[in-house]
PDB file of C-alpha atoms in Angstrom:
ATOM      1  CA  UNK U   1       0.000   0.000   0.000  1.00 49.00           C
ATOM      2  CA  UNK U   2       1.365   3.185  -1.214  1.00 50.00           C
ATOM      3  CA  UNK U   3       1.672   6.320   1.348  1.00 51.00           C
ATOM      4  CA  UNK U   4      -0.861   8.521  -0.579  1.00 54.00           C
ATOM      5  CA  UNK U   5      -3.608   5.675  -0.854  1.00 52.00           C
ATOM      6  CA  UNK U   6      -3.098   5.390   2.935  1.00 53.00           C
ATOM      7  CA  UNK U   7      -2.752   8.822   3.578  1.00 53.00           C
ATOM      8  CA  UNK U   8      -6.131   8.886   1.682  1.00 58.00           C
ATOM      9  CA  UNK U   9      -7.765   5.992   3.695  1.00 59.00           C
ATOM     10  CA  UNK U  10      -7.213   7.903   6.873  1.00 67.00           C
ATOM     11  CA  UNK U  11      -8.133  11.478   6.485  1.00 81.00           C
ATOM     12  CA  UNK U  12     -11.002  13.175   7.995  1.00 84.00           C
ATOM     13  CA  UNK U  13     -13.227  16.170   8.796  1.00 89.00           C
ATOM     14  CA  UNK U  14     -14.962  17.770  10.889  1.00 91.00           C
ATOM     15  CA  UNK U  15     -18.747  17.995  10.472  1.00 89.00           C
ATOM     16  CA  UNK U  16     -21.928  19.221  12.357  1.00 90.00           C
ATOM     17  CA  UNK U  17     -25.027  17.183  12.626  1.00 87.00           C
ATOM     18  CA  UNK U  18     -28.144  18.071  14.086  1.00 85.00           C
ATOM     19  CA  UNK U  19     -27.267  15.450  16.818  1.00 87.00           C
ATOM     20  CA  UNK U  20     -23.572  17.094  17.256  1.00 88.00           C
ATOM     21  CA  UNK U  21     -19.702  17.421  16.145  1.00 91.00           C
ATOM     22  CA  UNK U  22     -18.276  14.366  14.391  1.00 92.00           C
ATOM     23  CA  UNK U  23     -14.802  13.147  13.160  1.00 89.00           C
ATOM     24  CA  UNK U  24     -15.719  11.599   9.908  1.00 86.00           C
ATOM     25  CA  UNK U  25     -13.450   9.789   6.994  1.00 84.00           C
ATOM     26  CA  UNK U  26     -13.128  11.966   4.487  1.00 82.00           C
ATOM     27  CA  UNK U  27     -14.655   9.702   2.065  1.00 78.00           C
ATOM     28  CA  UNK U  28     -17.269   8.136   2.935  1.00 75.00           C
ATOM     29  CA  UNK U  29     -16.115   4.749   1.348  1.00 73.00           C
ATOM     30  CA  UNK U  30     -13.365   4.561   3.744  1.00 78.00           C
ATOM     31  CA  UNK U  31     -15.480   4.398   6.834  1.00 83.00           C
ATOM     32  CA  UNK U  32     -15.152   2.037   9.607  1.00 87.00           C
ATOM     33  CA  UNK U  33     -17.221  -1.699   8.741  1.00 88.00           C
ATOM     34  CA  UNK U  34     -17.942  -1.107  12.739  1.00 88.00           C
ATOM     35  CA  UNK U  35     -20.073   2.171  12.504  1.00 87.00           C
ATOM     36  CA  UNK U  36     -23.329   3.130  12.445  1.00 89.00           C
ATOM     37  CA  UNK U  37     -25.466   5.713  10.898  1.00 89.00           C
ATOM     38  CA  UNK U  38     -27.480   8.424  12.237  1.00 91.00           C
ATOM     39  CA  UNK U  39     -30.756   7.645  12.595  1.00 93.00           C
ATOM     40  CA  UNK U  40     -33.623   9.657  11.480  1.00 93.00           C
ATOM     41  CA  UNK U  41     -35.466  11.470  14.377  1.00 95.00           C
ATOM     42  CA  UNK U  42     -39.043  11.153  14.786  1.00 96.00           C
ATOM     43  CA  UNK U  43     -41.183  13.878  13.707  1.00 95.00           C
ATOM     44  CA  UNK U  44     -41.736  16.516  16.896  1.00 92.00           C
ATOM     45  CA  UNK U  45     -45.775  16.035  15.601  1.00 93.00           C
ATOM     46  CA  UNK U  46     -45.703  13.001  16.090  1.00 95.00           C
ATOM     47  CA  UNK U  47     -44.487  12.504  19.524  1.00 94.00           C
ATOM     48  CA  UNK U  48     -46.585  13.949  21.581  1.00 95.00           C
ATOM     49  CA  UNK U  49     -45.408  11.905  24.589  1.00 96.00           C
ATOM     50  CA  UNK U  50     -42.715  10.538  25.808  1.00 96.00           C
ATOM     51  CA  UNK U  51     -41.924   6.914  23.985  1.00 96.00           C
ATOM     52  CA  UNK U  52     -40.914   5.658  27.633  1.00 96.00           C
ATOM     53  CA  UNK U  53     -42.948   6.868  30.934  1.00 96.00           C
ATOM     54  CA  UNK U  54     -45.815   8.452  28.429  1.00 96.00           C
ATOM     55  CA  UNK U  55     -45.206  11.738  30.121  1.00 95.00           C
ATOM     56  CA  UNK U  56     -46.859  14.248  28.035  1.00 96.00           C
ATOM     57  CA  UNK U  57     -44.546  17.324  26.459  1.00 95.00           C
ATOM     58  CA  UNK U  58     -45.255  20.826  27.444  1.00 93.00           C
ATOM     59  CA  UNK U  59     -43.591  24.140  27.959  1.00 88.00           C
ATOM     60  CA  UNK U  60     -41.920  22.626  31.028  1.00 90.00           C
ATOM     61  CA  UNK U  61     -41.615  19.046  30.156  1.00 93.00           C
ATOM     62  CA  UNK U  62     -39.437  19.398  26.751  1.00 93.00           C
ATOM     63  CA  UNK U  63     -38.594  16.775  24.498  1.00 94.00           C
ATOM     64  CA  UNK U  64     -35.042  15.217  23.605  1.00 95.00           C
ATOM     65  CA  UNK U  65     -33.999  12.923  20.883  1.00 96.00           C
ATOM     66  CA  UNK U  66     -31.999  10.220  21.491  1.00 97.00           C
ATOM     67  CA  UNK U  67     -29.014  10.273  19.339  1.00 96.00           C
ATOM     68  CA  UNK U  68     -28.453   6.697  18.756  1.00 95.00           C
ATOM     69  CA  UNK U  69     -32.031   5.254  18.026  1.00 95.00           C
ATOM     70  CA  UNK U  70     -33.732   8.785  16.918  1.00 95.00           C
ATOM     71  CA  UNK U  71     -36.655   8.277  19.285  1.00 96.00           C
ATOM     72  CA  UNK U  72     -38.495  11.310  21.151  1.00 97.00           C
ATOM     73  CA  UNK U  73     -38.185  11.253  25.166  1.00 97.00           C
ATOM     74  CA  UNK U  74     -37.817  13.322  28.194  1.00 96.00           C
ATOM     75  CA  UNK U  75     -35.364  14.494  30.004  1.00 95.00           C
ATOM     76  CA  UNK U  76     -35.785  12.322  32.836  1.00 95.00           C
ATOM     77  CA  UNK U  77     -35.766   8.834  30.080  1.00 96.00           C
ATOM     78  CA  UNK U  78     -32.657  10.570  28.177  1.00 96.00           C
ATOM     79  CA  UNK U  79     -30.412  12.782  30.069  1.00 93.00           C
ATOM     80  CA  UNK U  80     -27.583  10.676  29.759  1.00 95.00           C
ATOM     81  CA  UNK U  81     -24.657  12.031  28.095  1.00 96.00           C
ATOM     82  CA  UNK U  82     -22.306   8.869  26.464  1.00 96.00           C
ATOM     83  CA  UNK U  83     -19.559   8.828  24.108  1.00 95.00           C
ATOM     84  CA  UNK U  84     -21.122   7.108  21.110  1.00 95.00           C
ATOM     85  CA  UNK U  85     -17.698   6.086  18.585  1.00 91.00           C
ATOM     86  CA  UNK U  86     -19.718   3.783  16.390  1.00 92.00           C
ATOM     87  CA  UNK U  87     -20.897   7.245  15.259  1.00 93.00           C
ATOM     88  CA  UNK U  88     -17.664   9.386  15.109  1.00 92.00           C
ATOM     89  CA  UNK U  89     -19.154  11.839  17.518  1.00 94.00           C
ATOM     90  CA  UNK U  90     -16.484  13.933  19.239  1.00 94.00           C
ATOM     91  CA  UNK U  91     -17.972  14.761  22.570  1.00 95.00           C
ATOM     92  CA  UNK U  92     -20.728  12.357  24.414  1.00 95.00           C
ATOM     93  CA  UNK U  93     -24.542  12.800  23.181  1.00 96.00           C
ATOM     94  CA  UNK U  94     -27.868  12.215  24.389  1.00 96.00           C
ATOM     95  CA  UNK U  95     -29.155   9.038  24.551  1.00 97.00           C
ATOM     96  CA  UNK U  96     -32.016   7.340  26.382  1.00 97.00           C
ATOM     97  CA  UNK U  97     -31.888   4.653  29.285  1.00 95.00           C
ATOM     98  CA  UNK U  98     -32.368   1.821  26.735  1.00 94.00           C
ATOM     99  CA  UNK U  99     -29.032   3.338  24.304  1.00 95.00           C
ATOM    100  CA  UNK U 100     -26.547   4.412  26.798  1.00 96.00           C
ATOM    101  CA  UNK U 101     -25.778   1.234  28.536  1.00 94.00           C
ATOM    102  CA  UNK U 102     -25.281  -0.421  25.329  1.00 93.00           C
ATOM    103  CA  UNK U 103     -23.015   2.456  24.166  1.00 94.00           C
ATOM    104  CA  UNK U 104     -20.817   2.141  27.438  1.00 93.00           C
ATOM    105  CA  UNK U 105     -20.536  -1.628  26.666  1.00 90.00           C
ATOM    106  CA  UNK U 106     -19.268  -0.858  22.704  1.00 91.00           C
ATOM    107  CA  UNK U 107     -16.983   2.341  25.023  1.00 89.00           C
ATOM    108  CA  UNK U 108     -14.568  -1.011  25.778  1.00 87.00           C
ATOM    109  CA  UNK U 109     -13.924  -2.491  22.367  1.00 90.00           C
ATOM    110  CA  UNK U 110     -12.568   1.116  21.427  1.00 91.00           C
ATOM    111  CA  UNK U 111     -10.665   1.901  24.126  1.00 90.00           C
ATOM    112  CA  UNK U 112      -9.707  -1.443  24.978  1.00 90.00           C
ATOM    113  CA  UNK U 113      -9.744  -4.234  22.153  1.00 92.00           C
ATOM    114  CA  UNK U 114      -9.748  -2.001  19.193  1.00 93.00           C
ATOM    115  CA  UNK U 115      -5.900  -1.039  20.796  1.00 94.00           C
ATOM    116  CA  UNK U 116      -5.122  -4.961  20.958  1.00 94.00           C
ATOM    117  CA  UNK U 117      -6.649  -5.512  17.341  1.00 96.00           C
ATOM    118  CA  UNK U 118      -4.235  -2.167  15.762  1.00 96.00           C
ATOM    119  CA  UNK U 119      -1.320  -3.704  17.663  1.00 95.00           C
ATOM    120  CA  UNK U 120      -1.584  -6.774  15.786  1.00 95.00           C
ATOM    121  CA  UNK U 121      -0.336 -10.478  16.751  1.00 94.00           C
ATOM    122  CA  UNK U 122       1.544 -13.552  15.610  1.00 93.00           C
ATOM    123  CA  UNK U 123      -0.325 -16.504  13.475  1.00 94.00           C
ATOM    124  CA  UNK U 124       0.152 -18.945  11.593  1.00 93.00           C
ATOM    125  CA  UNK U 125      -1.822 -18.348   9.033  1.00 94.00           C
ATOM    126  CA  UNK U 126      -3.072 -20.961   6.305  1.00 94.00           C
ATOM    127  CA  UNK U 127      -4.778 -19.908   2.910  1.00 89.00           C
ATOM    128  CA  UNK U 128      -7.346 -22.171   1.388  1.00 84.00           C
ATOM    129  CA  UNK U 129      -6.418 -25.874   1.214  1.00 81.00           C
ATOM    130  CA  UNK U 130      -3.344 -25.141   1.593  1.00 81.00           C
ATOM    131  CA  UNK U 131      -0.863 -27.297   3.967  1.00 79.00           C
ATOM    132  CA  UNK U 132       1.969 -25.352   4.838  1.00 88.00           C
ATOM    133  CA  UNK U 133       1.278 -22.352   7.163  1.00 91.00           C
ATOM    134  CA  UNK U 134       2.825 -19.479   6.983  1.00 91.00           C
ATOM    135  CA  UNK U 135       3.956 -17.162  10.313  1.00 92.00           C
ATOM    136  CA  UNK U 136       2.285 -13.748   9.484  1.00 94.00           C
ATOM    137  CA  UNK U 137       1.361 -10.993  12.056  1.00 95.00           C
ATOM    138  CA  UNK U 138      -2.075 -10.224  11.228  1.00 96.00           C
ATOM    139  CA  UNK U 139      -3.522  -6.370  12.787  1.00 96.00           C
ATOM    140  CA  UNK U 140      -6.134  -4.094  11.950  1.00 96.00           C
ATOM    141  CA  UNK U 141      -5.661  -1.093   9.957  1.00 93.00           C
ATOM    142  CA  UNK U 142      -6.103   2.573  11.161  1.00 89.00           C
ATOM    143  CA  UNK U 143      -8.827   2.938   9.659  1.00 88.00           C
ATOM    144  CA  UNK U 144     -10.467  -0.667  10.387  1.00 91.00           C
ATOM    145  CA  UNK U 145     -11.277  -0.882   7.093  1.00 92.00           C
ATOM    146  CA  UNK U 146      -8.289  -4.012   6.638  1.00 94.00           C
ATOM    147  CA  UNK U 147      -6.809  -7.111   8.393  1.00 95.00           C
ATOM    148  CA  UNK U 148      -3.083  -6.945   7.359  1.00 96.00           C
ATOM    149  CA  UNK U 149      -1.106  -9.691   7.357  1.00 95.00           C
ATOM    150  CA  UNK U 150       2.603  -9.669   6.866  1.00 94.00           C
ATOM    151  CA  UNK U 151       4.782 -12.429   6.512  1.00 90.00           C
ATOM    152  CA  UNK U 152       8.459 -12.666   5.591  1.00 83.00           C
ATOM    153  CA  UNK U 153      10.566 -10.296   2.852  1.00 76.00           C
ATOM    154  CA  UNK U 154       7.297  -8.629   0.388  1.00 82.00           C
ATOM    155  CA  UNK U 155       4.542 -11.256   1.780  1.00 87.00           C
ATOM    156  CA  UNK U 156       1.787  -8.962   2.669  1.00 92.00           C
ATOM    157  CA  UNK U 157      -1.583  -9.473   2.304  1.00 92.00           C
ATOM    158  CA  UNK U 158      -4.834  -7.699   3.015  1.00 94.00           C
ATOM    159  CA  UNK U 159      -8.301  -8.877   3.685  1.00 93.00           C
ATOM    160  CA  UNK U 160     -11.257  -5.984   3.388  1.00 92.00           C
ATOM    161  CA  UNK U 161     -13.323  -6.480   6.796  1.00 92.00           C
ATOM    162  CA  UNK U 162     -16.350  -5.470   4.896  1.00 89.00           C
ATOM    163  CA  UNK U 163     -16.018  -8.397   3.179  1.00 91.00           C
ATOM    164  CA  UNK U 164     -15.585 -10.967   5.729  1.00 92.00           C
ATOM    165  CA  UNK U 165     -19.080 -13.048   5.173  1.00 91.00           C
ATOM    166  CA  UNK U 166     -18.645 -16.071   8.496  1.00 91.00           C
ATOM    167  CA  UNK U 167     -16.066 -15.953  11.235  1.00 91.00           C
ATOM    168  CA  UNK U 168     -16.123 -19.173  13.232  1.00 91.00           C
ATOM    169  CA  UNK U 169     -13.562 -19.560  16.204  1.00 90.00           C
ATOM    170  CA  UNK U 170     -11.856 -22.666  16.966  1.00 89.00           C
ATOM    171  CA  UNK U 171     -10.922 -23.557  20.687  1.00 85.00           C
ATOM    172  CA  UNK U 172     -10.174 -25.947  22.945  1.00 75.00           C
ATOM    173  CA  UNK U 173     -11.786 -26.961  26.020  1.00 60.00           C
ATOM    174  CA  UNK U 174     -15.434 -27.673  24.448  1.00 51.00           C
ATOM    175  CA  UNK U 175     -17.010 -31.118  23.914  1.00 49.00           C
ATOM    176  CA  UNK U 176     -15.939 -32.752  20.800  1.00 43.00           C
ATOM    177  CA  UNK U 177     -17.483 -31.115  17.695  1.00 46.00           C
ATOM    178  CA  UNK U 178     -18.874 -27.892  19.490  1.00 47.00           C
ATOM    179  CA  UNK U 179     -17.929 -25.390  17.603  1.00 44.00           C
ATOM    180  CA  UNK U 180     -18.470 -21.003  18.022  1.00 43.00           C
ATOM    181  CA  UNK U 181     -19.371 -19.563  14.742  1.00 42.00           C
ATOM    182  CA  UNK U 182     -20.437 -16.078  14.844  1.00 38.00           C
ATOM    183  CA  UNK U 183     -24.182 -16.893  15.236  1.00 34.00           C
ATOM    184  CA  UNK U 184     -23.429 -17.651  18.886  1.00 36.00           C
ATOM    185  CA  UNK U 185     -21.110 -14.647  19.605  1.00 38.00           C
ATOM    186  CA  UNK U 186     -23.412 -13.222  22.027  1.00 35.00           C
ATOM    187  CA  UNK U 187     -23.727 -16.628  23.750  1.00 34.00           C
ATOM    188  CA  UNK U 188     -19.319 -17.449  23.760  1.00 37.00           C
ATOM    189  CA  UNK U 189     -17.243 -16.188  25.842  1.00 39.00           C
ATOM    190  CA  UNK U 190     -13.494 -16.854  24.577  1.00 40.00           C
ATOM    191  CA  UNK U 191     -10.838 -17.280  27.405  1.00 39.00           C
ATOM    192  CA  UNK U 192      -9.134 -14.096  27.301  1.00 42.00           C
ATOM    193  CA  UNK U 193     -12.956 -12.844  28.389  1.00 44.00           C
ATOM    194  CA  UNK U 194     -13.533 -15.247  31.411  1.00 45.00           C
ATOM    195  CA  UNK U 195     -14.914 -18.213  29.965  1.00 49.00           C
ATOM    196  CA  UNK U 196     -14.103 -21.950  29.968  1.00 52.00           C
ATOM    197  CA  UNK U 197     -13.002 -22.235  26.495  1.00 61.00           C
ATOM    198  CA  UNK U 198      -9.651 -21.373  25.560  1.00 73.00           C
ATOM    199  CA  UNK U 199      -9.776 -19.741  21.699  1.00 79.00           C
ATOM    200  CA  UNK U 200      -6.903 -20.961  19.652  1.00 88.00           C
ATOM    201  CA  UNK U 201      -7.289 -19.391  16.017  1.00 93.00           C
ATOM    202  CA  UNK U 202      -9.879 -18.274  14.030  1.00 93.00           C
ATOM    203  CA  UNK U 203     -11.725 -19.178  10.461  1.00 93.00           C
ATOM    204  CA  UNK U 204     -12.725 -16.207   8.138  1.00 93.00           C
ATOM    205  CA  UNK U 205     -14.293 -16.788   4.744  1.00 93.00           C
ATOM    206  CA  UNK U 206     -14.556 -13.202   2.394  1.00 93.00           C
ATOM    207  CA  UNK U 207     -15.321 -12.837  -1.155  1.00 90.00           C
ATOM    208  CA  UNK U 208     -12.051 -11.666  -2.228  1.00 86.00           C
ATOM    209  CA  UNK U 209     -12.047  -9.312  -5.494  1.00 84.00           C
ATOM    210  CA  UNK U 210     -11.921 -11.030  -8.820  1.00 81.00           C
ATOM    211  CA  UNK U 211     -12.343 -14.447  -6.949  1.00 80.00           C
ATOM    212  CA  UNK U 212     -15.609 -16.735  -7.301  1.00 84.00           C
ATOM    213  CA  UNK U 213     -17.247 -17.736  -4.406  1.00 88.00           C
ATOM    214  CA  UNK U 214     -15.495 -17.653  -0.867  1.00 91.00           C
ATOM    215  CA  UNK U 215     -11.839 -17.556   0.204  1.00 91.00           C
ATOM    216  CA  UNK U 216     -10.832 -18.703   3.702  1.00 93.00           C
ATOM    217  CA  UNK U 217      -8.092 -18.473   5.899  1.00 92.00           C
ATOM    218  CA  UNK U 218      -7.336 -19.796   8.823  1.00 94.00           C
ATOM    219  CA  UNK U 219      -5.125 -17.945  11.920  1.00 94.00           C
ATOM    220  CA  UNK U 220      -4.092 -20.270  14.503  1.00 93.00           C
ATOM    221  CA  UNK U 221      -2.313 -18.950  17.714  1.00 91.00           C
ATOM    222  CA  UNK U 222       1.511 -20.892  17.392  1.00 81.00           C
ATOM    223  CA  UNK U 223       3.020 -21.975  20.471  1.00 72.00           C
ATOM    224  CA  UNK U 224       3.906 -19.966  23.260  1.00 64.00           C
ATOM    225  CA  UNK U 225       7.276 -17.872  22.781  1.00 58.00           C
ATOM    226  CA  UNK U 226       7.798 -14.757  24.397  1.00 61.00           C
ATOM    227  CA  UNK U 227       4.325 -14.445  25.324  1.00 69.00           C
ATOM    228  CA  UNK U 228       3.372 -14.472  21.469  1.00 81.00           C
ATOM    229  CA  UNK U 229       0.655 -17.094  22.266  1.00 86.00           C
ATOM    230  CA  UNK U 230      -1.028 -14.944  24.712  1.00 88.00           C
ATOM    231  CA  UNK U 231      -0.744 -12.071  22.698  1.00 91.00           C
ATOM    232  CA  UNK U 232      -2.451 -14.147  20.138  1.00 93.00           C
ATOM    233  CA  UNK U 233      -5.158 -15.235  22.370  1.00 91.00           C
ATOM    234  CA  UNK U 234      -6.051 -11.986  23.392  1.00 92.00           C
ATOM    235  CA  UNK U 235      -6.192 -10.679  19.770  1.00 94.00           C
ATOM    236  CA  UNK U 236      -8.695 -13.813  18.852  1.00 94.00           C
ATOM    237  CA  UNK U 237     -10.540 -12.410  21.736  1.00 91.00           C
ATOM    238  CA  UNK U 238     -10.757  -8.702  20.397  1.00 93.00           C
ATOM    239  CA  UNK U 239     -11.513 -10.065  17.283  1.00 92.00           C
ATOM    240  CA  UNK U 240     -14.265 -12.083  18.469  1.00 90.00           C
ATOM    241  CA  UNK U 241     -16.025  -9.106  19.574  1.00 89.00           C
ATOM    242  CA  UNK U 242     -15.267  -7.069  16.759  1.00 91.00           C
ATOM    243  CA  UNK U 243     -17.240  -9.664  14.449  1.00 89.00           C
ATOM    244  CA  UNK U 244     -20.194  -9.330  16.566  1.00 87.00           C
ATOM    245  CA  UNK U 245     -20.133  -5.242  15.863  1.00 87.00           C
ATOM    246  CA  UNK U 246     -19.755  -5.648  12.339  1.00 86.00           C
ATOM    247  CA  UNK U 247     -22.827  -8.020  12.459  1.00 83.00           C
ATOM    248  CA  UNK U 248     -24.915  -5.543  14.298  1.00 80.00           C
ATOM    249  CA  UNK U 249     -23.636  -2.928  12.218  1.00 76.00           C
ATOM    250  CA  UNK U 250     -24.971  -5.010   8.931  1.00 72.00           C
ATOM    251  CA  UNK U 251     -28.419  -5.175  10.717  1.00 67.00           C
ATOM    252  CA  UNK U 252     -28.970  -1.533  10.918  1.00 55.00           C
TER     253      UNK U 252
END
């Protein structure tokens, strides 16, 4: 990847929303896969009460929109003020009691995982059917938009997260042939997150450009040297709950 393009990839500006300031990519193609969109408020005529406790809006009992679902509520059901990153919002915004818990959850992937993720690991990494692994270190771009994965001398290799279409982790510790594919992420709990499975690598399948049908890899935490396999471990982890935000952010 050339400086300019990633220059490019990573620039951004400043913008004003009816819902607040927010730090947004330049071009809008090089968003993060993890964001979400503004939502459109509901019409002021057609809220005449609030969408929680029913408490009907007058002079003194004003009306707030939440600014991650768009709904109409008081002050009393939305006078929280939380940081909200899947929308590049620079300071905290309004959000209702039902929002802002989920928001503080998402608060620990950024400032948390999302670091572990950037930083990157060691795998070895196998493409296809192939037999012979290859050690890579595999991290997240700046911008989110890429896994990178570089090997040795000019192996590098990217994988667009957008395109990522079924993650499945592979661990150790379950009963034989139990498996965590990303339609139980909210149910798994990997072992770098307190649970009693331990994850060991990971299974992606994307639609890689000019290719027919799926391509998969496969990133499989190596053994432990100089704390590489935690490392590793911890990244799987990050990783893990990454896929369930890019999911979600699909859904919208």
């Amino acid at each position: 990847m050339s400086s300019e393009v990633a220059a490019r990839r990573d620039a951004k500006k400043l913008v004003r929303s009816p819902s607040g300031l927010r730090m947004v990519p330049e071009h809008r193609a090089d968003g993060s896969p993890f964001g979400l969109e503004e939502p459109p408020w509901v019409p002021d005529k057609e809220c005449p009460r609030c969408m929680q406790c029913d408490t009907k809006f007058d002079f003194l009992t004003r009306k707030h929109h939440c600014r991650r679902c768009g709904k109409c509520f008081c002050d009393k059901c939305c006078g929280q003020k939380v940081a909200l990153r899947r929308m590049c919002f620079v300071d905290p915004v309004r959000q209702c009691a039902g929002c802002a818990p989920v928001s503080r959850r998402e608060a620990d992937f950024y400032d948390r995982q999302l670091k572990l993720l950037l930083s990157g690991a060691t795998f070895l990494v196998t493409f296809g059917n192939s037999e012979k692994p290859d050690t890579m270190v595999c991290r997240l771009s700046s911008n989110q938009r890429f896994l990178l994965l570089d090997g040795d001398a000019d192996d590098h290799r990217e994988v667009e997260v957008a395109r990522i279409a079924a993650v499945q982790m592979l661990t150790e510790g379950l009963p034989p042939g139990d498996t965590r594919s990303h339609a139980s992420l909210p149910a798994s709990r990997p072992a770098a997150e307190g649970g009693n499975a331990r994850a060991t690598g990971m299974t992606l399948q994307y639609t890689a450009p000019g290719a027919e049908g799926l391509t998969q890899l496969t990133l499989t935490a190596g053994e432990d040297a100089d704390g590489s396999r935690r490392q590793a471990t911890a990244w799987l982890a990050a990783m893990h709950k990454a896929a369930k935000l890019l999911y979600e952010s699909r859904d919208q």
